[in-house]
Coordinates of C-alpha atoms in Angstrom, one line a residue:
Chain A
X362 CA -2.6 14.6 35.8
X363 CA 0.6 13.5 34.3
X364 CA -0.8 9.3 35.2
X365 CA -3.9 9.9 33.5
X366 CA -2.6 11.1 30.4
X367 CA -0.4 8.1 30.6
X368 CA -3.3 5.3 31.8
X369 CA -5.3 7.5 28.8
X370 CA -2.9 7.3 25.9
X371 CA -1.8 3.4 27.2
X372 CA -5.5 2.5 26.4
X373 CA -5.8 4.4 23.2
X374 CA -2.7 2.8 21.8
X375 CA -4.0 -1.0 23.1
X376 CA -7.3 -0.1 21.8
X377 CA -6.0 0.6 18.5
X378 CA -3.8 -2.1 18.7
X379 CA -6.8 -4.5 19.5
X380 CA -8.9 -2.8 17.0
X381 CA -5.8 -3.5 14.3
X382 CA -5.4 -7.0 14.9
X383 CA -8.6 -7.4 15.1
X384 CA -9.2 -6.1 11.5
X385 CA -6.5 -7.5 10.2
X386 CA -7.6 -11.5 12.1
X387 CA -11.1 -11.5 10.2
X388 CA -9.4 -9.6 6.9
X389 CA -8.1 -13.1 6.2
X390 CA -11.9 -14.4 6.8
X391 CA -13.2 -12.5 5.2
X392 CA -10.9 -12.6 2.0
X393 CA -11.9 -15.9 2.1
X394 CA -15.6 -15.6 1.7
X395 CA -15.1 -12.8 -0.6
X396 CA -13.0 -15.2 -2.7
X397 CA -15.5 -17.8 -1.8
X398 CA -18.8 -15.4 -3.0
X399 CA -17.2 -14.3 -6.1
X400 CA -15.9 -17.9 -7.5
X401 CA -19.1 -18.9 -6.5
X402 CA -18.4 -21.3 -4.0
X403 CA -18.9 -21.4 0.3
X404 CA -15.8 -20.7 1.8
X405 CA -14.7 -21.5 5.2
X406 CA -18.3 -22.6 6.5
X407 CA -16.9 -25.3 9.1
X408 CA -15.4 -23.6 12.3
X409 CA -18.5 -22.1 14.6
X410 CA -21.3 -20.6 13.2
X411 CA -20.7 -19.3 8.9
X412 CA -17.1 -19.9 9.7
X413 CA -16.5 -17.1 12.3
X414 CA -14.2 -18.6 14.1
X415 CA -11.5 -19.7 11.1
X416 CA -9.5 -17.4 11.9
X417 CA -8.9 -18.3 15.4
X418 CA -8.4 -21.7 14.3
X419 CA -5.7 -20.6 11.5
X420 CA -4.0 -18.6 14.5
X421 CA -4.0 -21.7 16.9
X422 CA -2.3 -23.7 13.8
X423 CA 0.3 -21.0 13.7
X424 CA 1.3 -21.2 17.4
X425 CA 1.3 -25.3 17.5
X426 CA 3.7 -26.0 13.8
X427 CA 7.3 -26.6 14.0
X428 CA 9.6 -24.0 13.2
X429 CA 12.7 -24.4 11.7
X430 CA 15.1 -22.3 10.2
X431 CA 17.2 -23.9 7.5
X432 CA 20.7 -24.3 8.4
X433 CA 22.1 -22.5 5.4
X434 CA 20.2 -19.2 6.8
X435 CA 21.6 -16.3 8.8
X436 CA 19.6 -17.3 11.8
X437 CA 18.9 -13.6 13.5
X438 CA 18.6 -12.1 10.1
X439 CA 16.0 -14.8 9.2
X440 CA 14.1 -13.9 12.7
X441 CA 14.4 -10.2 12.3
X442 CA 13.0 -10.4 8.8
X443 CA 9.0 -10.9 9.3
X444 CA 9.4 -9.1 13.2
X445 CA 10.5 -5.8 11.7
X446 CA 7.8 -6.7 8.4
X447 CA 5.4 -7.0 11.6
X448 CA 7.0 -3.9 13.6
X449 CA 6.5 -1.6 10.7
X450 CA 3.2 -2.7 9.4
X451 CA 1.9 -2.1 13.9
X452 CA 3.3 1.3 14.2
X453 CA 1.7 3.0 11.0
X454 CA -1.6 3.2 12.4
X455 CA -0.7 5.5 15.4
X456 CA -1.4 8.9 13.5
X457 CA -4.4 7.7 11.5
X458 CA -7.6 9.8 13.3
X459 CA -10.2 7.7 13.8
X460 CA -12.5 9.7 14.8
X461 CA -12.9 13.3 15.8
X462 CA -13.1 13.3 19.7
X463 CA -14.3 12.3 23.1
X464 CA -15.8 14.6 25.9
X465 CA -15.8 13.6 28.8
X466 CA -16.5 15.8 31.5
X467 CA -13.7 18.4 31.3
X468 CA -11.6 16.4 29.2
X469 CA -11.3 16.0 25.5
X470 CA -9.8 13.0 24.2
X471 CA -8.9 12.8 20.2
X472 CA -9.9 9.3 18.8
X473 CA -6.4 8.5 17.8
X474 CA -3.3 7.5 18.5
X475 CA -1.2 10.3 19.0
X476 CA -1.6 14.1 17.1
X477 CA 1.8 14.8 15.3
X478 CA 2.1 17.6 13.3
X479 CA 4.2 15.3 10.8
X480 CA 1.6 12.7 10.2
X481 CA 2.2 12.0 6.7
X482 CA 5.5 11.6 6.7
X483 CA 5.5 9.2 9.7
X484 CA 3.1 7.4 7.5
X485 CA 5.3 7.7 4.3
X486 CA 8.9 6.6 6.3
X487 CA 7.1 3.9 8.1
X488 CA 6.1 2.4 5.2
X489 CA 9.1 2.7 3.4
X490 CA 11.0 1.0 5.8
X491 CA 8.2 -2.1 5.5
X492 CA 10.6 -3.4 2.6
X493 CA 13.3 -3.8 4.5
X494 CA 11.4 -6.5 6.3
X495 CA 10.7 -8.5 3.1
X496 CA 14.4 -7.7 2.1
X497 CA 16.3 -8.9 5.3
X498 CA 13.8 -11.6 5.6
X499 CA 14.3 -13.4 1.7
X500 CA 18.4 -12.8 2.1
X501 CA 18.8 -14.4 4.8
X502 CA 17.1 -17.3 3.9
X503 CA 20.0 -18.3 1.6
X504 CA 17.6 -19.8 -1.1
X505 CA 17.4 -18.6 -4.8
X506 CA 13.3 -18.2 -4.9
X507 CA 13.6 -16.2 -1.3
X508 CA 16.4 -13.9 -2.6
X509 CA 14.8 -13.6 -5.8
X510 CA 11.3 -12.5 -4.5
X511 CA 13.1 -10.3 -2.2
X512 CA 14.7 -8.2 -4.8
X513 CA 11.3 -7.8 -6.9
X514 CA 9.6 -6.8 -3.6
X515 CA 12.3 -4.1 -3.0
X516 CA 12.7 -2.9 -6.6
X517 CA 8.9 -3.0 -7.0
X518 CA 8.5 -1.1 -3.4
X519 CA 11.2 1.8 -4.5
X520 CA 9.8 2.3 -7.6
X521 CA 5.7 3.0 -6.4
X522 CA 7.1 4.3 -3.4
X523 CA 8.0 7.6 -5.5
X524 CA 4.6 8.4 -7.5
X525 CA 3.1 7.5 -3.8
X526 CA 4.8 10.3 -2.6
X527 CA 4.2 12.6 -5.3
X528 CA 0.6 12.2 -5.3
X529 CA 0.9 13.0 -1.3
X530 CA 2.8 15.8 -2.0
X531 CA 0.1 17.3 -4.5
X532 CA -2.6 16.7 -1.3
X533 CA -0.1 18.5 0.7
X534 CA 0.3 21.6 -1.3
X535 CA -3.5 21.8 -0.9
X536 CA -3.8 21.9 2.9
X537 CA -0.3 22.9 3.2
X538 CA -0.1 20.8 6.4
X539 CA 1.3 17.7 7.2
X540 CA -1.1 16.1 10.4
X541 CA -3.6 13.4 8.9
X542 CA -6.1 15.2 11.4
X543 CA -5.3 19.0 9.2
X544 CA -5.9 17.4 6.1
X545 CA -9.6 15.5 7.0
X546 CA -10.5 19.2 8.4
X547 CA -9.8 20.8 5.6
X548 CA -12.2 18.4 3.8
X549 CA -14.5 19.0 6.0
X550 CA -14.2 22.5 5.7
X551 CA -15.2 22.7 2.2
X552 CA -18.2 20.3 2.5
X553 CA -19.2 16.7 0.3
X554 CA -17.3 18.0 -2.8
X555 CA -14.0 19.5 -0.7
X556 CA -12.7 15.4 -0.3
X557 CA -10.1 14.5 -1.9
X558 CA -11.2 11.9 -4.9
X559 CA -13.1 15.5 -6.2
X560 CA -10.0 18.0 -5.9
X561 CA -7.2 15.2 -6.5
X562 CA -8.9 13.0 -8.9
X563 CA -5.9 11.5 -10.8
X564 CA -3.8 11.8 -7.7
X565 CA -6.4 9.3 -6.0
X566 CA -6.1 6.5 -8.9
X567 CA -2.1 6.7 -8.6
X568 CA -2.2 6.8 -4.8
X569 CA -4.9 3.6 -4.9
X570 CA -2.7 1.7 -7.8
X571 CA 0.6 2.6 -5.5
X572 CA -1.3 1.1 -2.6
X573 CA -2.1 -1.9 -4.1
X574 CA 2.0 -2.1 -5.0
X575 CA 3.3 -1.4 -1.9
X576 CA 0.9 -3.7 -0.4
X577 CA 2.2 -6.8 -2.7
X578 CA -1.4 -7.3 -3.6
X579 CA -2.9 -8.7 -6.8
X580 CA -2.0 -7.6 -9.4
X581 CA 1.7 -6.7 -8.2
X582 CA 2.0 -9.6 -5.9
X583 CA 5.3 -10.6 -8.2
X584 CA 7.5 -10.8 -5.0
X585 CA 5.6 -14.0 -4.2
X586 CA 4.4 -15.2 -7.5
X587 CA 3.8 -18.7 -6.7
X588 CA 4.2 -19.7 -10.8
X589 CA 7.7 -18.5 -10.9
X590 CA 9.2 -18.5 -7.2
X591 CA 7.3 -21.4 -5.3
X592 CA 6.3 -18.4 -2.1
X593 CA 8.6 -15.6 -2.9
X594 CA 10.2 -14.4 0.4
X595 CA 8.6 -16.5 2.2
X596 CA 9.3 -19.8 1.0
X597 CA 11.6 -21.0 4.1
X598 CA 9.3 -19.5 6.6
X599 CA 6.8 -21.3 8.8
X600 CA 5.0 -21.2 11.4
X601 CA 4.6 -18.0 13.4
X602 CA 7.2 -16.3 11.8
X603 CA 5.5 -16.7 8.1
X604 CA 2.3 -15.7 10.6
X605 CA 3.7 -12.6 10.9
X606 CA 4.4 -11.8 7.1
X607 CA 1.0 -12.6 6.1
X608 CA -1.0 -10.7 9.2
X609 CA 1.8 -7.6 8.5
X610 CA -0.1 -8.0 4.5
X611 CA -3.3 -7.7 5.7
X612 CA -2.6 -5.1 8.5
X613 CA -0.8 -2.9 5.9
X614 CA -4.5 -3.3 3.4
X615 CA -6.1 -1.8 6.5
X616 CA -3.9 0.8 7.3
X617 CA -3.3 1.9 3.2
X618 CA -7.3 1.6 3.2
X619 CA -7.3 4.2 6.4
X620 CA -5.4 6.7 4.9
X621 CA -7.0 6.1 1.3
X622 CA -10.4 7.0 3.2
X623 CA -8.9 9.8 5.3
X624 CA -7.1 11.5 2.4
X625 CA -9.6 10.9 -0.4
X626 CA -13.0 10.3 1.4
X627 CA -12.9 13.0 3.9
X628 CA -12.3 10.7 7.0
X629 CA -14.7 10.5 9.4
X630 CA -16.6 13.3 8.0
X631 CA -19.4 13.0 6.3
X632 CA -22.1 15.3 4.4
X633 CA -24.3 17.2 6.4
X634 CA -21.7 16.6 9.3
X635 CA -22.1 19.9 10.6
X636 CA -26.1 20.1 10.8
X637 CA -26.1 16.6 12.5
X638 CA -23.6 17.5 15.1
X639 CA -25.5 20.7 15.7
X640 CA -29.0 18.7 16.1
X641 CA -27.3 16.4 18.3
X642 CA -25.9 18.6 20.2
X643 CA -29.6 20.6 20.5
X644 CA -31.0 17.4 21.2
X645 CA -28.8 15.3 23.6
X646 CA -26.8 18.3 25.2
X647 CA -23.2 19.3 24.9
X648 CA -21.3 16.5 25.3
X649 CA -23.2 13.1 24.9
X650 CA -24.4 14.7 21.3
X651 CA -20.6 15.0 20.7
X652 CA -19.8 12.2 21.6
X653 CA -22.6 10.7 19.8
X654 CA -21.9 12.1 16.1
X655 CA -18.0 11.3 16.9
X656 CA -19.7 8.0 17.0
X657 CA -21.6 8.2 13.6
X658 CA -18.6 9.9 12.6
X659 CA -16.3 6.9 13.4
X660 CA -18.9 4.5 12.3
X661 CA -18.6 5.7 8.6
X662 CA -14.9 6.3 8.7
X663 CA -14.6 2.5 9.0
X664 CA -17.1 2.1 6.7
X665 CA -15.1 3.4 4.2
X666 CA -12.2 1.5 5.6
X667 CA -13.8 -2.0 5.3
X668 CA -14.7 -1.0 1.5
X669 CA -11.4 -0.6 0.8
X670 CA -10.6 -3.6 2.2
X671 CA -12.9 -5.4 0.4
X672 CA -12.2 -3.2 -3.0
X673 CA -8.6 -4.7 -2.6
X674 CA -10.3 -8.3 -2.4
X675 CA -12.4 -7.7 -5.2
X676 CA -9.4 -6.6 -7.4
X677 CA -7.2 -9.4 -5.8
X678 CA -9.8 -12.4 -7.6
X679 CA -10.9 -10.0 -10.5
X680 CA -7.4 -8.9 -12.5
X681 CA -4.8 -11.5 -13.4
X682 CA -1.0 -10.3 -12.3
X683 CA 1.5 -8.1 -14.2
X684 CA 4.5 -9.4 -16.0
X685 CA 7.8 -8.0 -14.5
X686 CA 8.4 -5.6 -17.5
X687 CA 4.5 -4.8 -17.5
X688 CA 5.1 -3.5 -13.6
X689 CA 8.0 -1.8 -14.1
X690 CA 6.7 0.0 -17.1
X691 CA 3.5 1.6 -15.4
X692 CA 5.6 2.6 -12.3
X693 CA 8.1 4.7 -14.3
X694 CA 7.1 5.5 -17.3
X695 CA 3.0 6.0 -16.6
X696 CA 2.4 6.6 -12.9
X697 CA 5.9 8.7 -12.2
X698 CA 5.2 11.7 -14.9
X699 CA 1.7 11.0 -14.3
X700 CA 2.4 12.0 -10.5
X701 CA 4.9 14.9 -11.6
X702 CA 2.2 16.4 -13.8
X703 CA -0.2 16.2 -11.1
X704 CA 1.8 18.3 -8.8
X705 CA 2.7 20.9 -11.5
X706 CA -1.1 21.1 -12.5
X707 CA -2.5 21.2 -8.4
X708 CA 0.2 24.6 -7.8
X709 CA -1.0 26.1 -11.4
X710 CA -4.4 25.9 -10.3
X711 CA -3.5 26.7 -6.3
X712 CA -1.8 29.9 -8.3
X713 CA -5.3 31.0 -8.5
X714 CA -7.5 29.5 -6.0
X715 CA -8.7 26.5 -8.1
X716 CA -8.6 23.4 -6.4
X717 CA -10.3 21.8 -9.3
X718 CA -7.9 22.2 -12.0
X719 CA -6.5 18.5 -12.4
X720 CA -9.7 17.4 -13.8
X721 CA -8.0 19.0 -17.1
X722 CA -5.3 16.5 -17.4
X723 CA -8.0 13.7 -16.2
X724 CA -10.2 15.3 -19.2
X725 CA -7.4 15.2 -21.6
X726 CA -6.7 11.4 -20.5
X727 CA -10.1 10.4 -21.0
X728 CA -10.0 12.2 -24.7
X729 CA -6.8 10.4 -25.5
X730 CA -8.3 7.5 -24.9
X731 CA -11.6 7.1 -26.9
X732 CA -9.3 9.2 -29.6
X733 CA -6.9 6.3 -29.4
X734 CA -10.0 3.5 -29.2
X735 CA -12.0 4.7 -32.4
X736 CA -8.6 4.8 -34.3
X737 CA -8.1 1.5 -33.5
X738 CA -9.5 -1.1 -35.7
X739 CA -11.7 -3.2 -34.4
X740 CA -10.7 -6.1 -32.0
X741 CA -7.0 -5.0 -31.4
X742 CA -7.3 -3.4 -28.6
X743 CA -6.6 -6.8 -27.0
X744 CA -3.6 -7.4 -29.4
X745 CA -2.0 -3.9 -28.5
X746 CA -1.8 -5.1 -24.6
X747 CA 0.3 -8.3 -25.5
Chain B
X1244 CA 4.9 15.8 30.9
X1245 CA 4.9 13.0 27.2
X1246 CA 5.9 14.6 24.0
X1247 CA 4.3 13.5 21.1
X1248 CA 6.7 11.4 19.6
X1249 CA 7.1 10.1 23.2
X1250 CA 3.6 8.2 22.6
X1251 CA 4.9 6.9 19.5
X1252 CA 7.8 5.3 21.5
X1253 CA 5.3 4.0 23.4
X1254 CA 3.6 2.8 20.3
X1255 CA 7.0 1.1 19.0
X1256 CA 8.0 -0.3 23.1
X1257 CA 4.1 -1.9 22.6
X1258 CA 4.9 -3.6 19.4
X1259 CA 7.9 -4.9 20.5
X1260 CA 6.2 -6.5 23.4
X1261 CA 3.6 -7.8 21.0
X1262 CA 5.8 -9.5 18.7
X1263 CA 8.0 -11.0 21.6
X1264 CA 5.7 -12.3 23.5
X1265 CA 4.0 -14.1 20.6
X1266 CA 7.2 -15.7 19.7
X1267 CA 8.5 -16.5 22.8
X1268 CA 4.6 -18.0 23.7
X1269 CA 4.7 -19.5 20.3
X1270 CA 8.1 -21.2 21.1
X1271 CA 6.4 -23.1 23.9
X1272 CA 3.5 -24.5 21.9
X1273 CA 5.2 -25.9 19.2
X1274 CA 7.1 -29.0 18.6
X1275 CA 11.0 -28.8 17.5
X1276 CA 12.4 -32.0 16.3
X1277 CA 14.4 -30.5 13.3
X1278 CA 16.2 -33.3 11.2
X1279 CA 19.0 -32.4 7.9
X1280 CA 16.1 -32.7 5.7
X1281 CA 14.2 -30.3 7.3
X1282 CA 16.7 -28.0 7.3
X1283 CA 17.8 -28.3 4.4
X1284 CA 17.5 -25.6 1.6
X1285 CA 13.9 -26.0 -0.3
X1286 CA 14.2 -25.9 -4.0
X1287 CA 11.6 -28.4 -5.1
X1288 CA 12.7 -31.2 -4.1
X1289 CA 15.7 -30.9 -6.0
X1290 CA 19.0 -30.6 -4.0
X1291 CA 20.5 -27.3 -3.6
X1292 CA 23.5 -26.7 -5.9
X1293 CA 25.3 -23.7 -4.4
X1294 CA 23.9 -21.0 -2.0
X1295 CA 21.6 -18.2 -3.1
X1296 CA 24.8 -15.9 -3.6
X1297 CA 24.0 -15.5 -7.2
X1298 CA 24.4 -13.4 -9.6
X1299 CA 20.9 -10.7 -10.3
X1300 CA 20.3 -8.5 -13.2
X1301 CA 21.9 -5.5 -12.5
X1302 CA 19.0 -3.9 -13.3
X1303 CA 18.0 -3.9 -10.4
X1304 CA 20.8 -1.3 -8.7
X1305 CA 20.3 1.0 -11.9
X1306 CA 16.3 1.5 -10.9
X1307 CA 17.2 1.6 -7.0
X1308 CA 20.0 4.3 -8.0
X1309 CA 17.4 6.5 -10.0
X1310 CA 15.3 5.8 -6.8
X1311 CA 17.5 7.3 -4.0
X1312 CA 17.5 10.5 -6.4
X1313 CA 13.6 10.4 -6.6
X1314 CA 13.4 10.0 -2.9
X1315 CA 15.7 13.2 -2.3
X1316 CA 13.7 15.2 -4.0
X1317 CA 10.7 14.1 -2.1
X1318 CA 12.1 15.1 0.7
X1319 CA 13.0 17.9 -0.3
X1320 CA 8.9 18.5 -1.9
X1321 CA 7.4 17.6 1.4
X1322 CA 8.9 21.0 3.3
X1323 CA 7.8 22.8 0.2
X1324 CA 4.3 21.6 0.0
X1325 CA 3.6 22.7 3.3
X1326 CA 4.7 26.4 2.9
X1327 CA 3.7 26.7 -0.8
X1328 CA 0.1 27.3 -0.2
X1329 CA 0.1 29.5 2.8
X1330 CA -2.1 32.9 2.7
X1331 CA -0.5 34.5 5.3
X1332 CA 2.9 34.6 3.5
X1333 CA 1.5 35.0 0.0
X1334 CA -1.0 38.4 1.6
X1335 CA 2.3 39.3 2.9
X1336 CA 4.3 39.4 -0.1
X1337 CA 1.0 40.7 -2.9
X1338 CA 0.9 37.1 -4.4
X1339 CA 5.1 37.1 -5.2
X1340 CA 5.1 34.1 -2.9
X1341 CA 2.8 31.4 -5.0
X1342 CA 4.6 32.2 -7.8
X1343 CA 8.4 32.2 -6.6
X1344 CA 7.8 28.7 -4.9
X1345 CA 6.0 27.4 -7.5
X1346 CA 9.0 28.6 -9.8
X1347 CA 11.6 27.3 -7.5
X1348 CA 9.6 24.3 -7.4
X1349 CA 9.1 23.8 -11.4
X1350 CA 12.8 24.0 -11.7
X1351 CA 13.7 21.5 -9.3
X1352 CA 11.3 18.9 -10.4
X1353 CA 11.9 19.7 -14.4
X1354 CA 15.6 18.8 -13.6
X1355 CA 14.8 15.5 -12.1
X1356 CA 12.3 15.2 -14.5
X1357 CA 14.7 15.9 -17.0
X1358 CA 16.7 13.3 -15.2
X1359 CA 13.8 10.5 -15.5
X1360 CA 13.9 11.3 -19.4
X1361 CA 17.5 11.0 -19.9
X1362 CA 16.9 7.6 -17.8
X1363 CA 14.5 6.6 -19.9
X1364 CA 16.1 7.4 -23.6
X1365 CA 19.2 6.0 -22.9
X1366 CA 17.1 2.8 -21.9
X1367 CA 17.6 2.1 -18.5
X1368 CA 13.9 1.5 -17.7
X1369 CA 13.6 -1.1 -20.5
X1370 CA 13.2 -4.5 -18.9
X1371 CA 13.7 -7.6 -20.7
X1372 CA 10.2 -8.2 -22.4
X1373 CA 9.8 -12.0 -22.7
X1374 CA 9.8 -13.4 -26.3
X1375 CA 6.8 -15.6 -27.2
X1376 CA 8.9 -18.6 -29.5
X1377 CA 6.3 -20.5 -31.4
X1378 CA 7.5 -24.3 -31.6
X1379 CA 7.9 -24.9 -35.2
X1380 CA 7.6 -28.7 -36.9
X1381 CA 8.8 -30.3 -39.9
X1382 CA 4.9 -31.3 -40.7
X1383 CA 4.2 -30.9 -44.1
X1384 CA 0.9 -29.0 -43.0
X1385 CA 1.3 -25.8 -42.8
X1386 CA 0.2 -23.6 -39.8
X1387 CA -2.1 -21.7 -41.0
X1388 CA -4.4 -24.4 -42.2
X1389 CA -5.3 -25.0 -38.5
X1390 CA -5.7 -20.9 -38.0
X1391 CA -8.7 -21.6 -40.9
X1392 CA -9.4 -24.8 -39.2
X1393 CA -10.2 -22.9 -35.6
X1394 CA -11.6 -20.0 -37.3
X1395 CA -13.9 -21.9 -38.9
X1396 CA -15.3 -24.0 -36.1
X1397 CA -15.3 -21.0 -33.6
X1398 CA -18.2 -20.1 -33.1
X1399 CA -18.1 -18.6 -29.4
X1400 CA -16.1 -15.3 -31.0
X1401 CA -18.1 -12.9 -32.6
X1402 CA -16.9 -12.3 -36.0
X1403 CA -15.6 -8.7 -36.5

């Protein structure tokens, strides 16, 4: 017993591991072509058939260039930098449910790494200590561009880092439980209009904005804005090691998109969930028509996932970047009371069993705003932004 | 029997083996002739004056100091949220519950809140907004002859 729950939980965590990599591989293909498709131009078209195989090409280039490391660095600093970016951005998917479960004769396995009652948190501490990678990585280079990049990537981290968690914390105090696998249930629970982006409205735009931050995506990609700091942390890096930094990028868009999707978009449920896993069940018998709307289940969860993914391409080639001051102004003095208010508004309402009730600021915003547009005269609502 | 956070050892022990074995394969594939210029710092091109033990804008430790007080209180919030909405304990207590926590909770957060404001008048989120400098010549035109000159000939903006 105690050796299959071993073999068991070694081939869930390979699986997800496999299905991570994976992911994260054809990400960079598929930013590519999405980059490709909306600058209207090919993309990588040469390597096998619509350019399927680039990224297996880009990995073999990886593994054959030199690697140096600049004799000014800290050498194990500079080697410890992308391993732990790489180590953090790997062990964040273990608590993210993929699916709802397996039967198989007596046994039930839960599509997912591992069931901890603190998944949140684990999610939240894992991917606070992601800066530290970027951090360790641009000091030790010993080069002004690394260093600088560095500190923007850790100052920029910190400061999203705090409305991320406050927006987590208003989700919280709605399910009042901290597994990933609670929260998707409770969606569930209430039907289509229980998920998140209806109760949590404005908490789902700052957790998607703070994703994109802590992420280092267009438009906050300032740590390695290549008009000011040549690559940002990653200027002395090559080969496998600046492998690892960019694959940790894309595996973090993944694993911000899973939790985006199982926070917001109910996970891997789905409307009518509960009629279709009944008919299934009527249809196929007790456990294969489990199995099988797990399946449809999982199916859609990453259907979600790979829009995100492709949401955070679109926005990568649509919006130009932030100035520093521009960044550091939304994080602290829009998103931060933003988030505060949130929470303040979700216990109000929780107060009297109405999950509803931060549409009201969301309302209010939305008033401000055409208020603040017809005032304007016309045409400077583009000269107000400079 | 393995605990939960047992299989998130596992999880770690599995990325470590990932990440060393691709290193240590990748350190097999690849050439290594390094030369000084290779190794040298990259600055573009230029040659390194110094190392990168500069000086920063100190900035940067004000915002990560009002951070560590931010993260406390999150924390602290997370415990909170999870109690704060249970019906056992508010059926228990005739609805006193919600409203203590939330209370408790209002408190807490207005201080830091009152904190971030205090942060914020006194200036320490202000960073240095760039300065556009127009270049200015001795021409005898003066600028705004070519403001009429492109307003005139602009026909792509709509007029307002």
């Amino acid at each position: 017993m105690d050796l299959t729950v071993l073999i068991t939980k070694a081939i869930i965590i390979l699986v997800i591991f496999g299905i991570t990599l994976l992911i994260a591989t054809y990400s960079t293909y598929a930013e590519r072509k999405v980059a490709g498709f909306l600058q209207d131009r090919l993309g990588p078209n040469r390597a096998g058939p619509w350019g399927l195989l680039q990224p297996i090409a880009d990995a073999g280039k990886m593994f054959f260039k030199e690697d140096f490391i600049p004799a000014q660095a800290s050498k194990w600093l500079f080697i410890l930098g992308p391993c732990l970016a790489m180590l953090t951005a790997l062990m964040s998917s273990a608590v993210i449910p993929f699916g709802d479960s397996i039967r198989f004769g007596q046994y039930e396995i839960p599509v997912q790494g591992i069931e901890i009652n603190i998944g949140m948190l684990y999610i939240f501490g894992v991917v606070s200590l992601g800066v530290y990678g970027i951090m360790v990585g641009g000091w030790a280079s010993n080069n002004k561009f690394s260093l600088l990049g560095a500190i923007r990537a850790a100052s920029q981290n910190i400061s999203y880092e705090i409305a991320l968690g406050m927006s987590i914390i208003a989700i919280l105090m709605m399910t009042g439980s901290l597994s990933v696998r609670a929260i998707v249930e409770q969606q569930a629970e209430v039907g289509f209009f229980g998920w998140g982006v209806f109760t949590q409205p404005l908490g789902f735009v700052i957790f998607l904005v703070c994703a994109f931050a802590e992420c280092n995506r267009t438009p906050f990609d300032l740590p390695e804005c290549e008009t000011e700091l040549v690559g940002g942390y990653h200027t002395e890096y090559s080969s496998m090691k600046l492998g690892f930094y960019l694959f940790a990028e894309y595996i973090n868009m993944f694993v911000s998109s899973a939790v985006i999707a199982s926070l917001y978009f109910g996970g891997y449920h789905y409307p009518f969930a509960a009629q279709a896993h009944e008919a299934l069940t009527n249809a196929l018998g007790a456990n294969t028509g489990h199995n099988v709307a797990t399946a449809i289940g999982t199916v859609l969860f990453f259907g979600k996932i790979f829009f995100f993914i492709f949401f955070f391409m679109w926005v990568r080639w649509t919006l130009p970047r932030f100035r520093y001051d521009q960044l550091m102004n939304l994080g602290w003095k829009s998103l931060i009371p933003l988030s505060i208010l949130n929470v303040i508004v979700t216990g109000a309402g929780l107060l009297f069993n109405f999950n509803y009730a931060t549409w009201a600021i969301v309302a209010v915003m939305v008033v401000l705003a055409v208020m603040s547009a017809a005032k304007a005269p016309k045409g400077a609502v583009a000269m107000q932004k400079a | 029997m393995l605990s939960d956070f047992g299989v998130i050892f596992l999880f770690i022990v599995a990325a470590f083996a990932f990440i060393g074995g691709v290193l240590f394969l990748a350190s097999f594939l690849r050439p290594d002739r390094p030369n000084p210029e290779k190794l040298s710092t990259y600055e573009s091109g230029e040659e390194p004056i110094g190392n990168a033990s500069v000086q920063f804008n100190a900035r940067f430790y004000v915002v990560a100091l009002i951070f560590v007080l931010f993260d406390v209180e999150l924390v602290f919030l997370f415990p909170w949220a999870t109690v704060f909405g249970q019906r056992n304990l508010i059926a228990q207590t005739d609805g006193l519950w919600g409203w203590f926590a939330l209370t408790e909770a209002f408190l807490f957060v207005g201080l830091l809140a009152l904190g971030l404001a205090y942060a914020w008048a006194k200036g320490y989120l202000d960073w240095v907004k760039p300065q556009p400098q127009l270049p200015t010549t001795d021409s005898k035109v003066p600028p705004s002859l070519y403001g009429q000159v492109n307003e005139k000939y602009s026909s792509s903006r709509p007029k307002s």
